[in-house]
Coordinates of N, CA and C in Angstrom, one line a residue:
Y1 N -2.7 -4.1 14.6 CA -3.5 -4.4 13.4 C -4.0 -5.9 13.5
R2 N -3.6 -6.6 14.5 CA -4.0 -8.0 14.7 C -5.5 -8.1 14.6
G3 N -6.0 -9.0 13.9 CA -7.4 -9.2 13.8 C -8.1 -8.5 12.6
H4 N -7.2 -7.8 11.9 CA -7.7 -7.0 10.7 C -7.1 -7.5 9.4
V5 N -7.8 -7.5 8.3 CA -7.2 -7.8 7.0 C -6.6 -6.5 6.6
L6 N -5.3 -6.5 6.1 CA -4.6 -5.3 5.7 C -4.3 -5.3 4.2
V7 N -4.3 -4.1 3.7 CA -3.7 -3.8 2.4 C -2.6 -2.9 2.7
I8 N -1.4 -3.3 2.3 CA -0.2 -2.5 2.6 C 0.4 -2.1 1.2
V9 N 0.6 -0.8 1.0 CA 1.0 -0.2 -0.3 C 2.0 0.9 -0.2
N10 N 3.0 0.9 -1.1 CA 3.9 2.0 -1.2 C 3.3 3.0 -2.1
V11 N 3.3 4.3 -1.7 CA 2.7 5.3 -2.5 C 3.6 6.4 -2.9
A12 N 3.2 7.2 -3.8 CA 3.9 8.4 -4.3 C 2.9 9.4 -4.8
S13 N 3.2 10.7 -4.6 CA 2.3 11.8 -4.9 C 2.4 12.2 -6.4
Q14 N 3.5 11.9 -7.1 CA 3.7 12.5 -8.4 C 3.8 11.3 -9.5
C15 N 3.2 10.2 -9.2 CA 3.2 9.1 -10.1 C 2.0 9.1 -11.0
G16 N 2.1 8.6 -12.2 CA 1.0 8.5 -13.1 C -0.1 7.6 -12.6
L17 N 0.2 6.7 -11.6 CA -0.8 5.8 -11.0 C -1.4 6.4 -9.8
T18 N -1.0 7.6 -9.4 CA -1.5 8.2 -8.1 C -3.0 8.4 -8.0
R19 N -3.5 9.2 -8.9 CA -4.9 9.6 -8.9 C -5.8 8.4 -8.8
D20 N -5.7 7.4 -9.7 CA -6.6 6.3 -9.7 C -6.5 5.4 -8.5
N21 N -5.2 5.2 -8.1 CA -5.0 4.4 -6.9 C -5.5 5.0 -5.6
Y22 N -5.3 6.3 -5.4 CA -5.8 6.9 -4.2 C -7.3 7.0 -4.3
K23 N -7.9 7.3 -5.4 CA -9.4 7.3 -5.5 C -10.0 5.9 -5.1
E24 N -9.4 4.9 -5.6 CA -9.9 3.5 -5.4 C -9.6 3.0 -4.0
L25 N -8.4 3.4 -3.4 CA -8.1 3.0 -2.1 C -9.0 3.7 -1.1
V26 N -9.4 5.0 -1.3 CA -10.3 5.7 -0.5 C -11.7 5.0 -0.6
E27 N -12.1 4.6 -1.8 CA -13.4 3.9 -1.9 C -13.4 2.5 -1.1
L28 N -12.3 1.8 -1.2 CA -12.2 0.5 -0.4 C -12.3 0.8 1.0
D29 N -11.5 1.8 1.5 CA -11.5 2.2 2.9 C -12.9 2.5 3.4
E30 N -13.6 3.4 2.6 CA -14.9 3.8 3.0 C -15.9 2.7 3.0
K31 N -15.8 1.8 2.1 CA -16.8 0.7 2.0 C -16.5 -0.5 3.0
Y32 N -15.2 -0.7 3.3 CA -14.9 -2.0 4.1 C -14.3 -1.7 5.5
R33 N -13.9 -0.5 5.8 CA -13.3 -0.2 7.1 C -14.2 -0.7 8.2
E34 N -15.4 -0.2 8.2 CA -16.3 -0.5 9.3 C -17.0 -1.8 9.1
S35 N -17.4 -2.1 7.9 CA -18.2 -3.4 7.7 C -17.4 -4.6 7.8
K36 N -16.1 -4.6 7.4 CA -15.2 -5.8 7.3 C -13.9 -5.6 8.1
G37 N -13.7 -4.4 8.7 CA -12.5 -4.3 9.5 C -11.2 -4.1 8.6
L38 N -11.4 -3.8 7.4 CA -10.2 -3.6 6.5 C -9.4 -2.4 7.0
R39 N -8.1 -2.6 6.9 CA -7.2 -1.5 7.2 C -6.2 -1.3 6.1
I40 N -6.0 -0.1 5.6 CA -5.1 0.2 4.6 C -3.9 1.0 5.1
L41 N -2.7 0.5 4.9 CA -1.5 1.1 5.4 C -0.7 1.6 4.2
A42 N -0.5 2.9 4.2 CA 0.2 3.5 3.1 C 1.6 4.0 3.5
F43 N 2.6 3.7 2.7 CA 4.0 4.0 3.0 C 4.5 4.8 1.9
P44 N 4.6 6.2 2.0 CA 5.3 7.0 1.0 C 6.7 6.5 0.7
C45 N 7.1 6.6 -0.5 CA 8.5 6.1 -0.9 C 9.0 6.9 -2.1
N46 N 10.2 7.4 -2.0 CA 10.8 8.2 -3.1 C 11.8 7.5 -3.9
Q47 N 11.8 6.1 -3.9 CA 12.8 5.3 -4.6 C 12.5 5.1 -6.1
F48 N 11.3 5.5 -6.6 CA 11.0 5.2 -8.0 C 10.7 6.6 -8.7
G49 N 11.7 7.0 -9.4 CA 11.6 8.2 -10.2 C 11.6 9.5 -9.4
G50 N 11.9 9.4 -8.1 CA 11.8 10.6 -7.3 C 10.4 11.2 -7.2
Q51 N 9.4 10.3 -7.3 CA 8.1 10.8 -7.4 C 7.4 11.0 -6.0
E52 N 8.1 11.0 -4.9 CA 7.6 11.4 -3.6 C 8.7 12.2 -2.9
P53 N 8.9 13.4 -3.5 CA 10.0 14.2 -2.9 C 9.7 15.1 -1.7
G54 N 8.4 15.2 -1.4 CA 7.9 16.1 -0.3 C 8.3 15.6 1.1
S55 N 8.1 16.5 2.0 CA 8.3 16.1 3.5 C 7.0 15.4 3.9
N56 N 7.0 14.8 5.1 CA 5.8 14.1 5.5 C 4.7 15.0 5.6
E57 N 4.9 16.3 6.1 CA 3.8 17.2 6.1 C 3.3 17.6 4.8
E58 N 4.1 17.7 3.8 CA 3.6 18.0 2.4 C 2.8 16.8 1.8
I59 N 3.3 15.6 2.2 CA 2.6 14.4 1.7 C 1.2 14.4 2.3
C60 N 1.1 14.7 3.6 CA -0.3 14.7 4.3 C -1.2 15.7 3.7
T61 N -0.6 16.9 3.3 CA -1.4 17.9 2.7 C -1.9 17.4 1.3
F62 N -1.0 16.8 0.6 CA -1.4 16.3 -0.8 C -2.5 15.2 -0.6
V63 N -2.4 14.2 0.2 CA -3.4 13.1 0.3 C -4.7 13.6 0.9
S64 N -4.7 14.7 1.6 CA -6.0 15.2 2.1 C -6.9 15.6 0.9
K65 N -6.3 15.9 -0.2 CA -7.2 16.3 -1.4 C -8.0 15.1 -1.8
F66 N -7.6 13.9 -1.5 CA -8.3 12.7 -1.9 C -9.3 12.2 -0.8
N67 N -9.3 13.0 0.4 CA -10.1 12.6 1.5 C -9.6 11.2 2.1
A68 N -8.3 10.9 2.0 CA -7.8 9.6 2.4 C -7.7 9.7 4.0
K69 N -8.4 8.7 4.6 CA -8.4 8.7 6.0 C -7.8 7.4 6.6
F70 N -7.2 6.6 5.7 CA -6.5 5.4 6.1 C -5.1 5.8 6.6
D71 N -4.4 4.9 7.1 CA -3.1 5.1 7.9 C -1.9 5.4 6.9
F72 N -1.3 6.6 7.1 CA -0.1 6.9 6.4 C 1.0 6.9 7.4
F73 N 2.2 6.4 6.9 CA 3.4 6.3 7.7 C 4.4 7.3 7.1
D74 N 5.5 7.5 7.9 CA 6.6 8.3 7.4 C 7.2 7.7 6.2
K75 N 7.8 8.5 5.4 CA 8.4 8.0 4.1 C 9.5 7.0 4.4
V76 N 9.5 5.9 3.6 CA 10.4 4.8 3.8 C 11.1 4.4 2.5
D77 N 12.2 3.6 2.7 CA 12.7 2.9 1.5 C 12.1 1.5 1.5
V78 N 11.8 1.0 0.4 CA 11.2 -0.4 0.3 C 12.2 -1.4 -0.3
N79 N 13.3 -0.9 -0.8 CA 14.3 -1.7 -1.4 C 15.7 -1.3 -0.9
G80 N 16.7 -2.2 -1.0 CA 18.0 -1.8 -0.6 C 18.4 -2.0 0.8
D81 N 19.6 -1.6 1.1 CA 20.1 -1.8 2.5 C 19.3 -1.0 3.6
N82 N 18.7 0.1 3.2 CA 17.9 0.9 4.1 C 16.4 0.6 4.1
A83 N 16.0 -0.5 3.4 CA 14.6 -0.9 3.4 C 14.0 -1.0 4.7
H84 N 12.8 -0.5 4.9 CA 12.1 -0.7 6.2 C 11.9 -2.2 6.5
P85 N 12.1 -2.6 7.8 CA 11.9 -4.0 8.1 C 10.6 -4.6 7.6
L86 N 9.5 -3.9 7.7 CA 8.2 -4.4 7.3 C 8.3 -4.8 5.8
W87 N 8.9 -3.9 5.0 CA 9.0 -4.2 3.6 C 9.9 -5.3 3.3
K88 N 11.0 -5.5 4.0 CA 11.8 -6.7 3.9 C 11.0 -8.0 4.2
F89 N 10.2 -7.9 5.2 CA 9.3 -9.0 5.6 C 8.3 -9.3 4.5
L90 N 7.7 -8.3 4.0 CA 6.7 -8.5 2.9 C 7.3 -9.2 1.7
K91 N 8.4 -8.7 1.3 CA 9.1 -9.2 0.1 C 9.6 -10.6 0.3
D92 N 10.1 -10.9 1.5 CA 10.5 -12.2 1.8 C 9.4 -13.3 1.8
K93 N 8.2 -12.8 2.2 CA 7.1 -13.8 2.2 C 6.4 -13.9 0.9
K94 N 6.4 -12.8 0.1 CA 5.7 -12.9 -1.2 C 6.6 -12.2 -2.2
G95 N 7.5 -12.9 -2.8 CA 8.4 -12.4 -3.9 C 7.5 -12.0 -5.1
G96 N 8.1 -11.2 -5.9 CA 7.4 -10.8 -7.1 C 7.9 -11.4 -8.4
T97 N 7.5 -10.9 -9.5 CA 8.0 -11.4 -10.8 C 9.4 -10.9 -11.0
L98 N 10.3 -11.7 -11.4 CA 11.7 -11.4 -11.6 C 12.4 -10.9 -10.3
G99 N 12.2 -11.7 -9.3 CA 12.8 -11.3 -8.0 C 11.8 -10.7 -7.0
S100 N 12.3 -10.5 -5.8 CA 11.3 -10.0 -4.8 C 11.3 -8.5 -4.7
A101 N 12.2 -7.8 -5.3 CA 12.3 -6.3 -5.2 C 11.0 -5.7 -5.6
I102 N 10.6 -4.6 -4.9 CA 9.5 -3.8 -5.3 C 9.9 -3.1 -6.6
K103 N 9.0 -3.1 -7.6 CA 9.4 -2.6 -8.9 C 8.9 -1.2 -9.2
W104 N 7.9 -0.7 -8.5 CA 7.4 0.6 -8.7 C 6.4 1.0 -7.6
N105 N 5.9 2.2 -7.6 CA 5.0 2.7 -6.7 C 3.7 1.9 -6.8
F106 N 3.0 1.8 -5.7 CA 1.6 1.2 -5.6 C 1.7 -0.3 -5.8
T107 N 2.8 -0.9 -5.3 CA 2.8 -2.4 -5.2 C 1.9 -2.7 -3.9
K108 N 1.1 -3.7 -4.0 CA 0.1 -3.9 -2.9 C 0.3 -5.3 -2.3
F109 N 0.2 -5.4 -1.0 CA 0.2 -6.7 -0.3 C -1.1 -6.8 0.5
I110 N -1.6 -8.1 0.5 CA -2.7 -8.4 1.5 C -2.2 -9.2 2.6
V111 N -2.5 -8.8 3.8 CA -2.0 -9.6 5.0 C -3.3 -10.0 5.7
D112 N -3.4 -11.3 6.0 CA -4.7 -11.8 6.7 C -4.7 -11.4 8.1
K113 N -5.8 -11.8 8.8 CA -6.1 -11.4 10.2 C -5.0 -12.0 11.1
N114 N -4.3 -13.0 10.7 CA -3.3 -13.6 11.5 C -1.9 -13.1 11.2
G115 N -1.8 -12.1 10.4 CA -0.5 -11.5 10.1 C 0.3 -12.2 9.0
Q116 N -0.4 -13.1 8.3 CA 0.3 -13.9 7.2 C 0.2 -13.0 5.9
V117 N 1.3 -12.9 5.2 CA 1.3 -12.2 3.9 C 0.7 -13.2 2.9
V118 N -0.5 -12.9 2.4 CA -1.1 -13.9 1.5 C -1.2 -13.6 0.1
E119 N -1.1 -12.3 -0.3 CA -1.1 -12.0 -1.8 C -0.3 -10.8 -2.0
R120 N 0.2 -10.7 -3.2 CA 1.0 -9.5 -3.7 C 0.5 -9.1 -5.1
F121 N 0.3 -7.8 -5.3 CA -0.2 -7.3 -6.6 C 0.7 -6.3 -7.2
A122 N 0.7 -6.3 -8.5 CA 1.6 -5.3 -9.2 C 1.0 -3.9 -9.1
P123 N 1.9 -2.9 -9.3 CA 1.5 -1.5 -9.3 C 0.3 -1.2 -10.2
T124 N 0.2 -1.9 -11.3 CA -0.9 -1.6 -12.3 C -2.2 -2.3 -11.9
T125 N -2.2 -3.1 -10.9 CA -3.5 -3.7 -10.4 C -4.3 -2.7 -9.7
S126 N -5.5 -2.5 -10.2 CA -6.5 -1.6 -9.6 C -6.9 -2.0 -8.2
P127 N -6.9 -1.1 -7.2 CA -7.4 -1.5 -5.9 C -8.8 -2.2 -5.9
H128 N -9.7 -1.8 -6.8 CA -11.0 -2.5 -6.9 C -10.8 -4.0 -7.2
K129 N -9.8 -4.3 -8.0 CA -9.5 -5.7 -8.3 C -9.1 -6.6 -7.1
L130 N -8.8 -5.9 -6.0 CA -8.4 -6.7 -4.8 C -9.5 -7.3 -4.1
V131 N -10.7 -6.7 -4.3 CA -11.9 -7.1 -3.6 C -12.1 -8.6 -3.5
S132 N -12.1 -9.3 -4.7 CA -12.3 -10.7 -4.7 C -11.3 -11.5 -3.9
S133 N -10.1 -11.0 -3.8 CA -9.1 -11.6 -3.0 C -9.3 -11.3 -1.5
L134 N -9.7 -10.1 -1.2 CA -9.9 -9.6 0.2 C -11.1 -10.5 0.8
E135 N -12.1 -10.8 0.0 CA -13.3 -11.5 0.5 C -12.9 -12.9 1.0
K136 N -11.8 -13.5 0.5 CA -11.4 -14.8 1.0 C -10.9 -14.7 2.5
Y137 N -10.5 -13.5 2.9 CA -9.8 -13.4 4.3 C -10.7 -12.7 5.3
W138 N -11.9 -12.3 5.0 CA -12.8 -11.6 6.0 C -13.4 -12.6 6.9

């Protein structure tokens, strides 16, 4: 992913934030993937309310309903001893409010073209609201 601006996000299929986030992430991907080289990396996670209980295959079937063509990874933990190394790195570089732990589904990070974690956004931040920040790194 070197040379691309990234949005990295933990996702869940059964969250109240799912529909709007997927809709807007797909819109960002469609608008900026080719024109600006944006890459969206989605990591399913079942650590928040058990809202991503499905297998990787079931998750792929679910997200296909949104026509999501960005990169999905296998289900991971984002907190705790078994947290994926990428998520440990992201949290280390950009801590959140009241500590660095991921608080809920759809926490978003922006990583610049040089691999620097430059911004972190709360789960309730709309993907459309990331555009003004993304523009600084294209």
